Every structure is written in structure tokens, then in C-alpha cells.
mmCIF file of C-alpha atoms in Angstrom:
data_model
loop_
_atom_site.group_PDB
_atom_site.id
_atom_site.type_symbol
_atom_site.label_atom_id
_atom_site.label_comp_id
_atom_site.label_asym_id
_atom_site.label_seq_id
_atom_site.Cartn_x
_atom_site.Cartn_y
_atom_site.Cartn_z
ATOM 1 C CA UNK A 1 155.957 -22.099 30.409
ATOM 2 C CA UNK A 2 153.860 -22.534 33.716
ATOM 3 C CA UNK A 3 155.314 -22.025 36.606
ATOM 4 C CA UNK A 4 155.409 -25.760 38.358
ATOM 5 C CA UNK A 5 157.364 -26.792 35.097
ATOM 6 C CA UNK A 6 159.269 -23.954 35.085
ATOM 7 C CA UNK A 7 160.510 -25.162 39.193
ATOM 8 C CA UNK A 8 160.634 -28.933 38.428
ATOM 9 C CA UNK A 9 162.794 -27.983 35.674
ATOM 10 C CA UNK A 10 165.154 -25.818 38.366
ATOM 11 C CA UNK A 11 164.849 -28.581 41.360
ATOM 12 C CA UNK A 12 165.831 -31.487 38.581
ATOM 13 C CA UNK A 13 168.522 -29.126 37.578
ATOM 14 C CA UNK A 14 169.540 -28.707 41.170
ATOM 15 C CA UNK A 15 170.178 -32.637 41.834
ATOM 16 C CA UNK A 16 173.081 -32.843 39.047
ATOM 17 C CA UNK A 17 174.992 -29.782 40.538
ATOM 18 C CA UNK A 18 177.890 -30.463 43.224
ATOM 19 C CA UNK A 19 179.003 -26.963 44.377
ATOM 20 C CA UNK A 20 181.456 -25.749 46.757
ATOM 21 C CA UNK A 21 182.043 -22.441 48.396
ATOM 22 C CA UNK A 22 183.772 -20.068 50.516
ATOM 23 C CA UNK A 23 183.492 -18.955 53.954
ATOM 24 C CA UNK A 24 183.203 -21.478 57.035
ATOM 25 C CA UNK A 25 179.625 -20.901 58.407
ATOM 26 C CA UNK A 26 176.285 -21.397 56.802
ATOM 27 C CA UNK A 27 175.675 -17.310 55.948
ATOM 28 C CA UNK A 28 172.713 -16.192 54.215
ATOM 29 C CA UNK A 29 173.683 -15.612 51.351
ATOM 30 C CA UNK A 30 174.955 -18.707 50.813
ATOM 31 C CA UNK A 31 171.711 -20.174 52.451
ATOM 32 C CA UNK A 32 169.296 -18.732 50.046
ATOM 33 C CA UNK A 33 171.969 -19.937 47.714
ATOM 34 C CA UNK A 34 171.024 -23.377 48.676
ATOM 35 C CA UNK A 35 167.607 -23.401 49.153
ATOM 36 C CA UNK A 36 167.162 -21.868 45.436
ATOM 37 C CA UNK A 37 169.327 -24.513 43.838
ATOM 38 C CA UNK A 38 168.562 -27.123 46.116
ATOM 39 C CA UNK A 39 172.368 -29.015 44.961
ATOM 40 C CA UNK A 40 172.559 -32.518 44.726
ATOM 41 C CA UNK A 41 175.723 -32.165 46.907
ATOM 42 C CA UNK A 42 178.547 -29.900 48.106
ATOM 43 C CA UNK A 43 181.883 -30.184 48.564
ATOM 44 C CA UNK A 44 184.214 -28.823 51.367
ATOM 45 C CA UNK A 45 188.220 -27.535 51.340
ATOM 46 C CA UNK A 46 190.533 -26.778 53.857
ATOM 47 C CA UNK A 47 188.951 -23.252 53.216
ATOM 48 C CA UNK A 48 185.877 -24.309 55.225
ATOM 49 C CA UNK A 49 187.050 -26.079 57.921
ATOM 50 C CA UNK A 50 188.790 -24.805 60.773
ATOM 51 C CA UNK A 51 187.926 -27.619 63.466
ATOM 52 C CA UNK A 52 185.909 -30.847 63.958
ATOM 53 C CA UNK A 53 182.979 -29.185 65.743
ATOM 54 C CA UNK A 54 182.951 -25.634 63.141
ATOM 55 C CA UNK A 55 182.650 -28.941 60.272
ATOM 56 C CA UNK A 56 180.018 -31.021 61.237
ATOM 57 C CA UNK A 57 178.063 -27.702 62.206
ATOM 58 C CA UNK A 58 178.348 -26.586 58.582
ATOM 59 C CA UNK A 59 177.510 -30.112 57.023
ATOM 60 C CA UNK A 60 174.469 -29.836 59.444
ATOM 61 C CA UNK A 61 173.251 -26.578 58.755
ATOM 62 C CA UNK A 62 173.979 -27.126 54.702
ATOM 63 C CA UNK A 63 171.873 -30.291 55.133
ATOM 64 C CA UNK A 64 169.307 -28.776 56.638
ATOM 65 C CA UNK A 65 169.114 -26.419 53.736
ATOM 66 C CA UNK A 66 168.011 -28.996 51.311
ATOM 67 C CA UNK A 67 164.516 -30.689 50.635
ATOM 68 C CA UNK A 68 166.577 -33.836 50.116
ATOM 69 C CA UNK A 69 169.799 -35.829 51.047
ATOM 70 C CA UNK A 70 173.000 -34.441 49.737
ATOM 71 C CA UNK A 71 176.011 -35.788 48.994
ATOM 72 C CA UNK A 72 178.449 -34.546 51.052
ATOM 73 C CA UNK A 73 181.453 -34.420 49.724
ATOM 74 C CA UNK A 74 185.392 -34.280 49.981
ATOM 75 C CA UNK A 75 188.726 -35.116 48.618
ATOM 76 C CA UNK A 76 190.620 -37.421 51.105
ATOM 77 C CA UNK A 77 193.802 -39.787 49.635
ATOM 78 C CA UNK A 78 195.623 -38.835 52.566
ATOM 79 C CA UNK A 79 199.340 -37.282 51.769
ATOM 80 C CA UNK A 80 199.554 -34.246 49.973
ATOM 81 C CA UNK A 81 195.310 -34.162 48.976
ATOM 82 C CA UNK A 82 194.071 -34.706 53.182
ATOM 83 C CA UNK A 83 191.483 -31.660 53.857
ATOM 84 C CA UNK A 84 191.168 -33.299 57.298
ATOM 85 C CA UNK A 85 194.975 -32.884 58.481
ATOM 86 C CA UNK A 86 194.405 -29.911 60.598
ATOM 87 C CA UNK A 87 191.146 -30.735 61.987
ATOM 88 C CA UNK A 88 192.071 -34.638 63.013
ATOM 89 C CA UNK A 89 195.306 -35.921 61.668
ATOM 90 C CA UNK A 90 197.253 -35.979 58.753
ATOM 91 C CA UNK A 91 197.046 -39.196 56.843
ATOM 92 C CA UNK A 92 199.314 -41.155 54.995
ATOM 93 C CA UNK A 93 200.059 -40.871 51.552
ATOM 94 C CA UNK A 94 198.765 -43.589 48.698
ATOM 95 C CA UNK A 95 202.691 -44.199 47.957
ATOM 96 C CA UNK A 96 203.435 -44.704 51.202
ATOM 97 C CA UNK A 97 200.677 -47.353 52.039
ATOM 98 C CA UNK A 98 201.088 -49.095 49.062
ATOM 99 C CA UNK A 99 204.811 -49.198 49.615
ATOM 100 C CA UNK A 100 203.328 -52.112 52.677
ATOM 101 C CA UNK A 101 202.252 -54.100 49.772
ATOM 102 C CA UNK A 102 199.384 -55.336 52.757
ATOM 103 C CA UNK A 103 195.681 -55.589 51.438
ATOM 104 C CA UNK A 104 194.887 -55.786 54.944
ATOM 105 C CA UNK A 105 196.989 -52.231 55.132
ATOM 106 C CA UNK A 106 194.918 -50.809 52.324
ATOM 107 C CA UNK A 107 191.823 -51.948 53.516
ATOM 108 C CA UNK A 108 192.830 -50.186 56.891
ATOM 109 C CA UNK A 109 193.901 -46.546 54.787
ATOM 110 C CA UNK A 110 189.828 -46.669 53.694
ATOM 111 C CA UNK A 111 188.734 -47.499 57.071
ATOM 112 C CA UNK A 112 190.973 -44.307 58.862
ATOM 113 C CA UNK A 113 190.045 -42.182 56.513
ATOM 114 C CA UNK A 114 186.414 -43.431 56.497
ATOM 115 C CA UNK A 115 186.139 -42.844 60.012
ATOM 116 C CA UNK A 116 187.259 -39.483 59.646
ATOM 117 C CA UNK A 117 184.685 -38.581 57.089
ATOM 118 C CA UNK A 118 182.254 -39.693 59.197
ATOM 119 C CA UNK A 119 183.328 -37.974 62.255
ATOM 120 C CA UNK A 120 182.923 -34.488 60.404
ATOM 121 C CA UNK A 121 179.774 -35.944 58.947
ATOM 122 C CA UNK A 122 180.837 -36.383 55.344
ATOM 123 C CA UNK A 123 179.415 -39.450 53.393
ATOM 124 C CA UNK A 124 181.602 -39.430 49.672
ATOM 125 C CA UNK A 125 184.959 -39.226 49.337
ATOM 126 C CA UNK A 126 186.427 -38.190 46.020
ATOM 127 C CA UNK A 127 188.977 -41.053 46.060
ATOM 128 C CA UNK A 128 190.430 -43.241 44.798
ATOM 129 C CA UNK A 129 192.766 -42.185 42.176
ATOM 130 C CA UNK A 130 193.025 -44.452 39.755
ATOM 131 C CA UNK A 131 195.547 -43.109 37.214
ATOM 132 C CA UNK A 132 198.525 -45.211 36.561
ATOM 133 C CA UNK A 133 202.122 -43.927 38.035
ATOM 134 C CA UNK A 134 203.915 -43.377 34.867
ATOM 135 C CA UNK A 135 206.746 -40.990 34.362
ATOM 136 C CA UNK A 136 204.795 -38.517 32.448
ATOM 137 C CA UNK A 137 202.619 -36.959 35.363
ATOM 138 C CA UNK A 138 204.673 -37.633 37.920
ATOM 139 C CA UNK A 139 205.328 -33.555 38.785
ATOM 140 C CA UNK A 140 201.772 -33.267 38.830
ATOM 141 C CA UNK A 141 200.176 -36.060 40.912
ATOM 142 C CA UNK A 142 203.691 -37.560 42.868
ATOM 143 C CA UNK A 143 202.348 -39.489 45.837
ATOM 144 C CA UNK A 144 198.928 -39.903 44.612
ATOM 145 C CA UNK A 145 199.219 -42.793 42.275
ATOM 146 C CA UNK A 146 199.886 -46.577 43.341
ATOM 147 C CA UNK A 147 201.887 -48.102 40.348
ATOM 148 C CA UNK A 148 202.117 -48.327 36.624
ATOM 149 C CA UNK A 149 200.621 -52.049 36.873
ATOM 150 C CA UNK A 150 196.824 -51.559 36.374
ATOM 151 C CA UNK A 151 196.865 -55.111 38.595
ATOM 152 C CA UNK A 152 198.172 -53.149 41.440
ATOM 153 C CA UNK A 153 196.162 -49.982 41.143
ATOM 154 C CA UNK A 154 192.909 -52.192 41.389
ATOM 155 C CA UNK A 155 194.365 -54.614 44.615
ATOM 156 C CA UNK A 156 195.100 -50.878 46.514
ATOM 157 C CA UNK A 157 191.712 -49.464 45.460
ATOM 158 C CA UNK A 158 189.531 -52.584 45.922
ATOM 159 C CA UNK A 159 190.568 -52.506 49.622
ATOM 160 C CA UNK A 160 190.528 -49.060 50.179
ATOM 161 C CA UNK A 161 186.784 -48.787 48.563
ATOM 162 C CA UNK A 162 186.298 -51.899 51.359
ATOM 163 C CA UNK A 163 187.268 -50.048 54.136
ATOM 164 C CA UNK A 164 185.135 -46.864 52.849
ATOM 165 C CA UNK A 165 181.885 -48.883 53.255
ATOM 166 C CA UNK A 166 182.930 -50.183 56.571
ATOM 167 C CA UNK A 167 182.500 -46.692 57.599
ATOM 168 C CA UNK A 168 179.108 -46.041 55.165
ATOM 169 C CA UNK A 169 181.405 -43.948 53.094
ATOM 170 C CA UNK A 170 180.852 -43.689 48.920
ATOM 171 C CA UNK A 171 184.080 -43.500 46.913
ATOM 172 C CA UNK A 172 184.910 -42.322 43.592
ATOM 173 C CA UNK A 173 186.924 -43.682 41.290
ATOM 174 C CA UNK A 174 189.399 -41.063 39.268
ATOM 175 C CA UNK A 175 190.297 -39.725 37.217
ATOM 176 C CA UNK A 176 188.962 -41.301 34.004
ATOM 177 C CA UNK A 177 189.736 -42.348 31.395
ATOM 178 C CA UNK A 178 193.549 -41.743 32.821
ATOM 179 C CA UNK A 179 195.725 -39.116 33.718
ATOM 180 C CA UNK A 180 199.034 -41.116 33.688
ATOM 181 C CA UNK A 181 200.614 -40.220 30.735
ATOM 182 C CA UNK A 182 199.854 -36.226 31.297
ATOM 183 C CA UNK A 183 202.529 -33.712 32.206
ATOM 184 C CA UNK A 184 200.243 -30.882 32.329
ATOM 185 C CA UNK A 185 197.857 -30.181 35.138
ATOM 186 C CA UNK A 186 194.520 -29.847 34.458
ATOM 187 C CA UNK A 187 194.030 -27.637 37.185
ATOM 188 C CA UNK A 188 195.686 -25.028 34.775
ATOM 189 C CA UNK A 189 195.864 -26.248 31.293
ATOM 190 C CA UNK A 190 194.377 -28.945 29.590
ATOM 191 C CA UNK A 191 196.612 -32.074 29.018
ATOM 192 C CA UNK A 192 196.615 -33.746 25.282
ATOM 193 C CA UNK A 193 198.003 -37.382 25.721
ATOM 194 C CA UNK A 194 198.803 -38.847 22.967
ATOM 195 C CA UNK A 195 198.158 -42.186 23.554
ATOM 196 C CA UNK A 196 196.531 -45.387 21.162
ATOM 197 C CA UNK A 197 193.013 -46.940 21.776
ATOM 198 C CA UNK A 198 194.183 -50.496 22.623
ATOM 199 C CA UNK A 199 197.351 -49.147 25.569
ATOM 200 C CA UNK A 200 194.599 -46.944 27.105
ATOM 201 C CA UNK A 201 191.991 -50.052 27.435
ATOM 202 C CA UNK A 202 194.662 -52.483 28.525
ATOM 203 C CA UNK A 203 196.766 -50.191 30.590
ATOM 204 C CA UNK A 204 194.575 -46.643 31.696
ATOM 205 C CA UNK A 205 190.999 -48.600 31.451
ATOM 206 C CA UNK A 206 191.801 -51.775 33.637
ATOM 207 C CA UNK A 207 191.190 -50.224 36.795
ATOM 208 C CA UNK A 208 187.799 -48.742 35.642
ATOM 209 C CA UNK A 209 186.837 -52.244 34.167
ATOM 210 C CA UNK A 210 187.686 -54.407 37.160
ATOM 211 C CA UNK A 211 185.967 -52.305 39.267
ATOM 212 C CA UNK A 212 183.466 -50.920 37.924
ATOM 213 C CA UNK A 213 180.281 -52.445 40.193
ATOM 214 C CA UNK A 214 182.727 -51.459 43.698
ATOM 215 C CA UNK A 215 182.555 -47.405 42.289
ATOM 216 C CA UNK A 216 179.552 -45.377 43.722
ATOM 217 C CA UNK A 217 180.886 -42.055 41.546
ATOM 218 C CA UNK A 218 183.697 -42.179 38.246
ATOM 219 C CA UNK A 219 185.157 -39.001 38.226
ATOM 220 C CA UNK A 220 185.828 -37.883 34.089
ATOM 221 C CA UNK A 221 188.953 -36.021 33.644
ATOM 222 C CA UNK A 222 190.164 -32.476 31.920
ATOM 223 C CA UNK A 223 192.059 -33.925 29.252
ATOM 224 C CA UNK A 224 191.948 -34.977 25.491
ATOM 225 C CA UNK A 225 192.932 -38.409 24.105
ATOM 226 C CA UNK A 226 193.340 -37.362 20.394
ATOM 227 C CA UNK A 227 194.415 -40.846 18.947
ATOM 228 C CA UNK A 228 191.029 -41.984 20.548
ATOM 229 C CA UNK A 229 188.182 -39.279 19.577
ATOM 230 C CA UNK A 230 190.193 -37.616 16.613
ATOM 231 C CA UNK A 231 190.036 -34.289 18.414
ATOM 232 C CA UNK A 232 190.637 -31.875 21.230
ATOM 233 C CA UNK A 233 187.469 -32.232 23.366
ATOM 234 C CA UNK A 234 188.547 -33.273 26.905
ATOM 235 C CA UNK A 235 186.845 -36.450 28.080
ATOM 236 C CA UNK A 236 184.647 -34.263 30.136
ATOM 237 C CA UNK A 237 183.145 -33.455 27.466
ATOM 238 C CA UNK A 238 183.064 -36.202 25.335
ATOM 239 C CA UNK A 239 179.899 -38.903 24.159
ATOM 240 C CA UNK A 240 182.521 -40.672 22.793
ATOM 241 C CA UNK A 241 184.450 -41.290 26.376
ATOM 242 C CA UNK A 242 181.434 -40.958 28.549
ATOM 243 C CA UNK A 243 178.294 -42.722 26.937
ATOM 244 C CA UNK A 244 179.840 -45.000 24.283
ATOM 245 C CA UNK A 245 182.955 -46.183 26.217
ATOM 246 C CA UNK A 246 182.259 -45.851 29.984
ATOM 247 C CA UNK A 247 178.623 -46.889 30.096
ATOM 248 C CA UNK A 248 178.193 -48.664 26.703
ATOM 249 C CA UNK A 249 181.541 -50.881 26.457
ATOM 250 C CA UNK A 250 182.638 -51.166 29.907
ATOM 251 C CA UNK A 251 179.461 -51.437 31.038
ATOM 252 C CA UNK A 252 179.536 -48.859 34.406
ATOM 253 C CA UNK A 253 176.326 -48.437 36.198
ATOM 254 C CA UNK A 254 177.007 -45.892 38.778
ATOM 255 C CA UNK A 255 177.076 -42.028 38.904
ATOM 256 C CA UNK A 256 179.555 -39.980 36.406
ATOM 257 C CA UNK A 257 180.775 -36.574 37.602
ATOM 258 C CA UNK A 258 183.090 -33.938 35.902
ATOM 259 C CA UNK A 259 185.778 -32.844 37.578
ATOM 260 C CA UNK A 260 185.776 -29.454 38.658
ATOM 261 C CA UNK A 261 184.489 -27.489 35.871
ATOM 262 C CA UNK A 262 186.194 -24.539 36.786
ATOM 263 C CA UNK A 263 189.658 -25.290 36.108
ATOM 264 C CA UNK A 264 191.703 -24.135 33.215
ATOM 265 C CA UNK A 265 191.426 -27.527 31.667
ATOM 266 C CA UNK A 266 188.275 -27.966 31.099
ATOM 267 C CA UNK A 267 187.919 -23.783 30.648
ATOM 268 C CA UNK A 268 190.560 -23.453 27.537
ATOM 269 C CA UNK A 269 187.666 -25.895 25.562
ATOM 270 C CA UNK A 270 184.251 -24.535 26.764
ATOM 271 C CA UNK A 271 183.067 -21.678 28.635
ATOM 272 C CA UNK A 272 181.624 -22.893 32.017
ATOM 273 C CA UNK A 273 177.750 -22.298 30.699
ATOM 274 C CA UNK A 274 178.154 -24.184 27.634
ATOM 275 C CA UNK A 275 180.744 -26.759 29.567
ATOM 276 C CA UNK A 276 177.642 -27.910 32.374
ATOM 277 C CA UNK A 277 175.126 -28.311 29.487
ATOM 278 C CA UNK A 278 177.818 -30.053 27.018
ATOM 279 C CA UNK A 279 178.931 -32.374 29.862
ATOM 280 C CA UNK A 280 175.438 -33.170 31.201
ATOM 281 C CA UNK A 281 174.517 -33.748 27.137
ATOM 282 C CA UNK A 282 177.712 -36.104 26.577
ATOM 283 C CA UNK A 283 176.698 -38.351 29.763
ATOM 284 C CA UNK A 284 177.834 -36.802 33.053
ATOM 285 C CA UNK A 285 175.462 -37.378 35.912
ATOM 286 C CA UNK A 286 176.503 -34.162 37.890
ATOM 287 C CA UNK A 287 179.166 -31.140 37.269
ATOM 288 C CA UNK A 288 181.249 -30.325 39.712
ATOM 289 C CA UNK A 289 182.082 -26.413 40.299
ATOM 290 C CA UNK A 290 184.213 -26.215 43.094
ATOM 291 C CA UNK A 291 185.784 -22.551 43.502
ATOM 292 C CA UNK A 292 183.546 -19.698 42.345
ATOM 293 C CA UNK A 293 180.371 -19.121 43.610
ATOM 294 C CA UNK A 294 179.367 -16.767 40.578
ATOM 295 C CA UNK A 295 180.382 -20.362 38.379
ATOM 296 C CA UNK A 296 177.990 -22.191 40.073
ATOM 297 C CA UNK A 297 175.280 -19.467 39.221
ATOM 298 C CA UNK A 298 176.343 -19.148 35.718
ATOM 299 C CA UNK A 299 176.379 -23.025 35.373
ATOM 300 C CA UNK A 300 173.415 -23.851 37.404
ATOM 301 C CA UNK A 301 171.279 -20.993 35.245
ATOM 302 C CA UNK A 302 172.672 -21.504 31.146
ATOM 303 C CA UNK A 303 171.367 -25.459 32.411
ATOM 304 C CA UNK A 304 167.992 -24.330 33.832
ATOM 305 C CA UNK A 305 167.655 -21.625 30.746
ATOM 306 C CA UNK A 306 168.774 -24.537 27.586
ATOM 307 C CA UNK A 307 166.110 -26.920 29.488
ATOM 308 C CA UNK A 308 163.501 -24.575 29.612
ATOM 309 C CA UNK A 309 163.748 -23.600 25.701
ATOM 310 C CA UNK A 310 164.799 -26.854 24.509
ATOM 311 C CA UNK A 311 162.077 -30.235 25.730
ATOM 312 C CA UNK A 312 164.866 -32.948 24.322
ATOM 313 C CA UNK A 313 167.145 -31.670 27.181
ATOM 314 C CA UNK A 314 164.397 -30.597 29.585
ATOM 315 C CA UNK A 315 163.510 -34.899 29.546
ATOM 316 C CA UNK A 316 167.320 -35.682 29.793
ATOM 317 C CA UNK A 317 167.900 -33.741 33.098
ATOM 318 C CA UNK A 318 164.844 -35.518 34.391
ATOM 319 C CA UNK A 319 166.187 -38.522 33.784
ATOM 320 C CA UNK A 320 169.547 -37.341 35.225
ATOM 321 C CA UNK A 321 167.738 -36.206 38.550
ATOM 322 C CA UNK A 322 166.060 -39.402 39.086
ATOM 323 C CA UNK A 323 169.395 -41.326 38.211
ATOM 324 C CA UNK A 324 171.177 -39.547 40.997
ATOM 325 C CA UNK A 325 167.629 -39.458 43.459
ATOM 326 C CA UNK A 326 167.438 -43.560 42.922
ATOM 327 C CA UNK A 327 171.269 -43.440 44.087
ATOM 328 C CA UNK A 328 170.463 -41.660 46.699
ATOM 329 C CA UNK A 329 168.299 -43.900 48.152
ATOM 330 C CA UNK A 330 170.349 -47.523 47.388
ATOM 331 C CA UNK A 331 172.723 -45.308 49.089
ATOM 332 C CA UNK A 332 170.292 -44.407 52.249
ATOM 333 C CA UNK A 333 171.914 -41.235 52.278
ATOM 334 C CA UNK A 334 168.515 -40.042 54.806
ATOM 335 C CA UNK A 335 170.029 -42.876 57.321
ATOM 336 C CA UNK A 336 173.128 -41.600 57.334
ATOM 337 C CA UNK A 337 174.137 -39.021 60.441
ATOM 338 C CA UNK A 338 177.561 -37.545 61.628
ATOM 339 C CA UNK A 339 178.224 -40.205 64.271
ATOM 340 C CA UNK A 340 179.060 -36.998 66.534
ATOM 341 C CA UNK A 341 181.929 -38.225 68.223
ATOM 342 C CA UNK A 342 182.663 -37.401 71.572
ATOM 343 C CA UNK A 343 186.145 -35.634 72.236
ATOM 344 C CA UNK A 344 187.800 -39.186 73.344
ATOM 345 C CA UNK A 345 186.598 -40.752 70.479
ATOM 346 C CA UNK A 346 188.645 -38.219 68.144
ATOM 347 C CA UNK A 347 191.614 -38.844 70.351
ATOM 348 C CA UNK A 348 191.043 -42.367 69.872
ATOM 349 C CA UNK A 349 191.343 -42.144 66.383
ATOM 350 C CA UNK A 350 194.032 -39.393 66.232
ATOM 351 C CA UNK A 351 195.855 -42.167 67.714
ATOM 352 C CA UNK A 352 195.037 -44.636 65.599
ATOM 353 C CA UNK A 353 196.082 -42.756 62.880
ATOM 354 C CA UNK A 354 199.557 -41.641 64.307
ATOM 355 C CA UNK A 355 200.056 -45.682 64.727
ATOM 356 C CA UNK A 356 199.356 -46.482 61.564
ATOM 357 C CA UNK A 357 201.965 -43.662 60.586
ATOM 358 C CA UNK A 358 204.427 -45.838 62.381
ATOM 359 C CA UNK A 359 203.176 -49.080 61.217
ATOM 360 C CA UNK A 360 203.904 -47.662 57.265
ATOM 361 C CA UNK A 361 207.305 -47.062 58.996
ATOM 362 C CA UNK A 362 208.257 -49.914 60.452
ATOM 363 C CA UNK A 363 207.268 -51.293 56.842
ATOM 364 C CA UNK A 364 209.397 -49.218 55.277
ATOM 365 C CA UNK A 365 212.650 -49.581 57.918
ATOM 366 C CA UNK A 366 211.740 -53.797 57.397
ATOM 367 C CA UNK A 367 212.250 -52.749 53.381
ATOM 368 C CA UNK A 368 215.267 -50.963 53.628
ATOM 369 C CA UNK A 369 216.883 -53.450 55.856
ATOM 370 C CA UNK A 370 216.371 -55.817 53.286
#
């Protein structure tokens, strides 16, 4: 193989991989980490940020790292998933701000935490969750989830996805095809819900069809729908789920991402080598490996090595790369800057943030009165 191939092949790789890491400066090891794989996008923790100007320093320098724009990435609901809470403000929970039953309050929840992203200089946000609030996951995803009406789900996330773009913020819809009737978490194990085909496209699926030309990024979950595919594979790493139902039937456009591929979920059905080629092979855009930095080399390399030796999947992950490099640029990722806020403007929106608190209050005092 000659050697340009051989570093397409590794910089197409490179634009499907979202990685995150540890530490909370740009060392260089993780540097040269970056400029070999050249990642489509990485994604930060409360591990990596200890205040507002130690962030956007880090998104900066990780940016700089890269030929091209990444995504740069976080999970932000507000509640009990808020990465931001000790560098800005903690934000509201889902429940709570659906408990307002005010568009014009969901639309605001986006906008907050919008402006927060771009503050630190994030541009995607790994919300919202879409998965119904049903009894079944409950102890695993509590204030995350609007309601067991699909109806509701989308009127919350249509808003909040509104007040995202006000701020030039992607969002992500997850996590499909529907974590609602799990009990286990797929951080840890891998759920089997045992659910029919036609509750799971009128119920679970709504969401995902009604709004599937407002979702930059669907986020595939760490579960198996056995009633559905006739066996065990999680949806992460299914054809079925991912090319014949999410692209083919309902019709979605946008970018599909794993979920972290190194949690137990996805781990009890696929070692993470084979998992970032099956996914990537079943219709996933990008994989997602969030903790390990020795997961993202494995991953990164068994992808590089299978399209190297095999041409069928060499052609696929250049069609993959230019899928997410023509999102990019819709996106105008290159435009978008940290807005580098000066030290009023954060207590402007600290504030802002702390009234809203009381606004969900006073909604909630106004409820109980009545």
C-alpha cells in the first residue's frame, strides 16, 4: 500500500472518531495524540475543566491541534448530567423545566445552556434526551426524561434544540431507538427490552420521527430490542436499527454517533476493536470513546488496520469522512469562535441562570398552590 493511501486512509479514519481524555491542559502526549489521529471531535467532563478560562484554553489549544474544525463536544441537560455547574452555574434539571409546561421556558433551558457552551467555546451538545419517562428506567435516568407522552418529549425538545441554535449550538438527539423501558444502565450492563415493533415506533420512535430534520447528531444506544432484530446485538451495533430503520424508514439525514463505546453495554457484545468497525459497518457516522485513552488507540487503529486490508470498507470510511466534513461545513464549524466573554458577561449570565432557578420555582409554588 503506498504511503499517501495508507494516510488518507488514517485522516478519513480520524474524522469518524469523537474521543475524550484525561488531564486538564493540552500535554504532549496528548498533542501528538491529536495531531496523529486528527479526531473529528472531542469531548470534555468535569475531569477537564476546572474554570471558565482553564476550558476555553483547552478547546483552543485542542483546536489548534487539528487540520480541520472539530466538533467540540459535551453533555449538558442541566440537573444531575451539567459538566458546566462548577465552572458557571448549575442548571436546571429537564423535570424541573418541563414541570413549567412553558415552550417559551424550554426554549429559554436551550438558550442558558447554549450560552454557556459557547462561553467555554463548545459548539455540540449531547442533548436532548429523548427517551420516554416510563417506570422501567426511572433509577437509571430520574430527572433526565420529560414524560411518557412522545407528544410532550418532542414540544420540550423542539424548543430546547431552538434555543441551541440561537446560541450556534448543534444538539443531539438520544438515546435511540429508546431507553425507556430499560432498568439496566448501559453504562454497566447492557439492557434487553423486551418490547414489540409497532409500541416502539408509536411510542419510543415518535420523537426521532417528528424531529428528525431539527437533529444535527442521533445518538444510538447500548441496548438490544430482541422482539425487533430477533437477537442480542445492541442497536449500536445493529444495520437493522441504524441503516434500515433510522435512515431508510424514518428517513434521518443527519450524523449518527454511538454512544460511548467504552461502556459495559456495548463491551459485554463486542470488544472495542471489533465494536468501532461493526458500528461504523452497521451505519454509525462516528464512535464515541469517551474514558480510556488506550480505547481510543485500540479503536482508532483495528479501523485504520480492517480499511487498509479490506477496499469495501476502505470506500465506506471515505464516504463516512466526507459525510461528517460536508456537515461540517453546513454547520460553519470554521466560523464559529468562543465568544470569550469578559468576566461581567459570565456574571451576567450566572445571574440569569440563578433567575431562571427561581422562575422554575415560582412555577412550581403557583402548582402546588393549586
Amino acid at each position: 500500500m503506498g504511503a499517501k493511501r495508507s494516510l488518507d486512509i488514517r485522516r478519513q479514519a480520524g474524522q469518524l472518531l469523537v474521543m475524550g481524555f484525561d488531564g486538564t491542559v493540552l500535554s504532549q502526549r496528548l498533542r501528538t495524540m491529536l495531531d496523529a489521529f486528527q479526531p473529528g471531535g472531542i469531548i470534555l467532563f468535569q475531569r477537564n475543566l476546572e474554570h471558565l478560562e482553564q476550558g476555553q484554553a483547552l478547546l483552543a489549544e485542542a483546536q489548534q491541534a487539528s487540520t480541520t474544525p472539530m466538533f467540540l463536544c459535551v453533555d449538558l441537560e442541566g440537573g444531575t448530567v451539567d459538566r458546566l455547574r462548577d465552572v458557571i452555574a448549575p442548571m436546571p434539571s429537564v423535570a424541573d423545566v418541563v414541570a413549567s409546561g412553558s415552550k417559551k421556558i424550554f426554549r429559554k433551558h436551550g438558550r442558558l445552556i447554549g450560552e454557556e457552551l459557547r462561553a467555554v467555546g463548545f459548539n455540540t451538545d449531547f442533548a436532548p434526551v429523548l427517551d420516554l419517562r416510563l417506570e422501567p428506567s426511572q433509577a437509571v435516568l430520574g430527572s433526565r426524561t420529560v414524560s411518557p407522552k412522545p407528544k410532550q418529549v418532542v414540544a420540550y425538545a423542539a424548543e430546547f434544540l431552538r434555543g441551541l441554535r440561537d446560541c450556534s449550538i448543534l444538539g443531539c438527539g438520544k438515546h435511540f431507538p429508546g431507553l425507556g423501558e430499560g432498568a439496566l444502565d448501559t453504562h454497566l450492563e447492557l439492557p434487553s427490552i423486551d418490547k414489540r415493533w409497532k409500541r416502539l415506533w408509536k411510542e419510543d420512535l415518535a420523537p426521532y420521527r417528528e424531529l428528525r430534520r431539527e437533529l444535527p447528531f442521533i445518538m444510538v444506544a447500548h441496548a438490544a430490542y430482541p422482539r425487533v432484530t430477533g437477537d442480542a446485538i445492541p442497536a449500536s451495533l445493529s444495520k437493522q436499527w441504524m441503516t434500515s430503520i433510522l435512515r431508510k424508514r424514518i428517513g434521518y439525514d443527519g450524523l449518527i454517533i454511538t454512544d460511548d463505546l467504552d461502556m459495559g453495554g456495548v463491551l459485554a457484545a463486542a470488544p472495542i476493536e471489533e465494536a468501532a468497525v461493526q458500528t461504523l459497518r452497521a451505519g454509525a457516522d462516528l464512535f464515541l470513546i469517551c474514558q480510556k485513552e488506550d480505547s481510543v488507540r485500540r479503536a482508532f487503529e483495528a479501523v485504520v488496520q480492517r480499511a487498509e486490508s479490506d477496499r469495501k470498507f476502505a470506500r465506506l470510511i471515505a464516504e463516512k469522512s466526507e459525510r461528517v466534513l460536508a456537515a461540517k461545513r453546513r454547520a460553519k464549524l470554521a466560523k464559529i469562535t468562543s465568544t470569550s466573554p469578559t468576566r461581567k458577561d459570565i456574571e451576567r449570565l450566572t445571574r440569569r441562570i440563578w433567575e431562571f432557578s427561581e422562575e422554575l420555582r415560582a412555577y412550581a409554588l403557583r402548582d402546588g398552590a393549586a
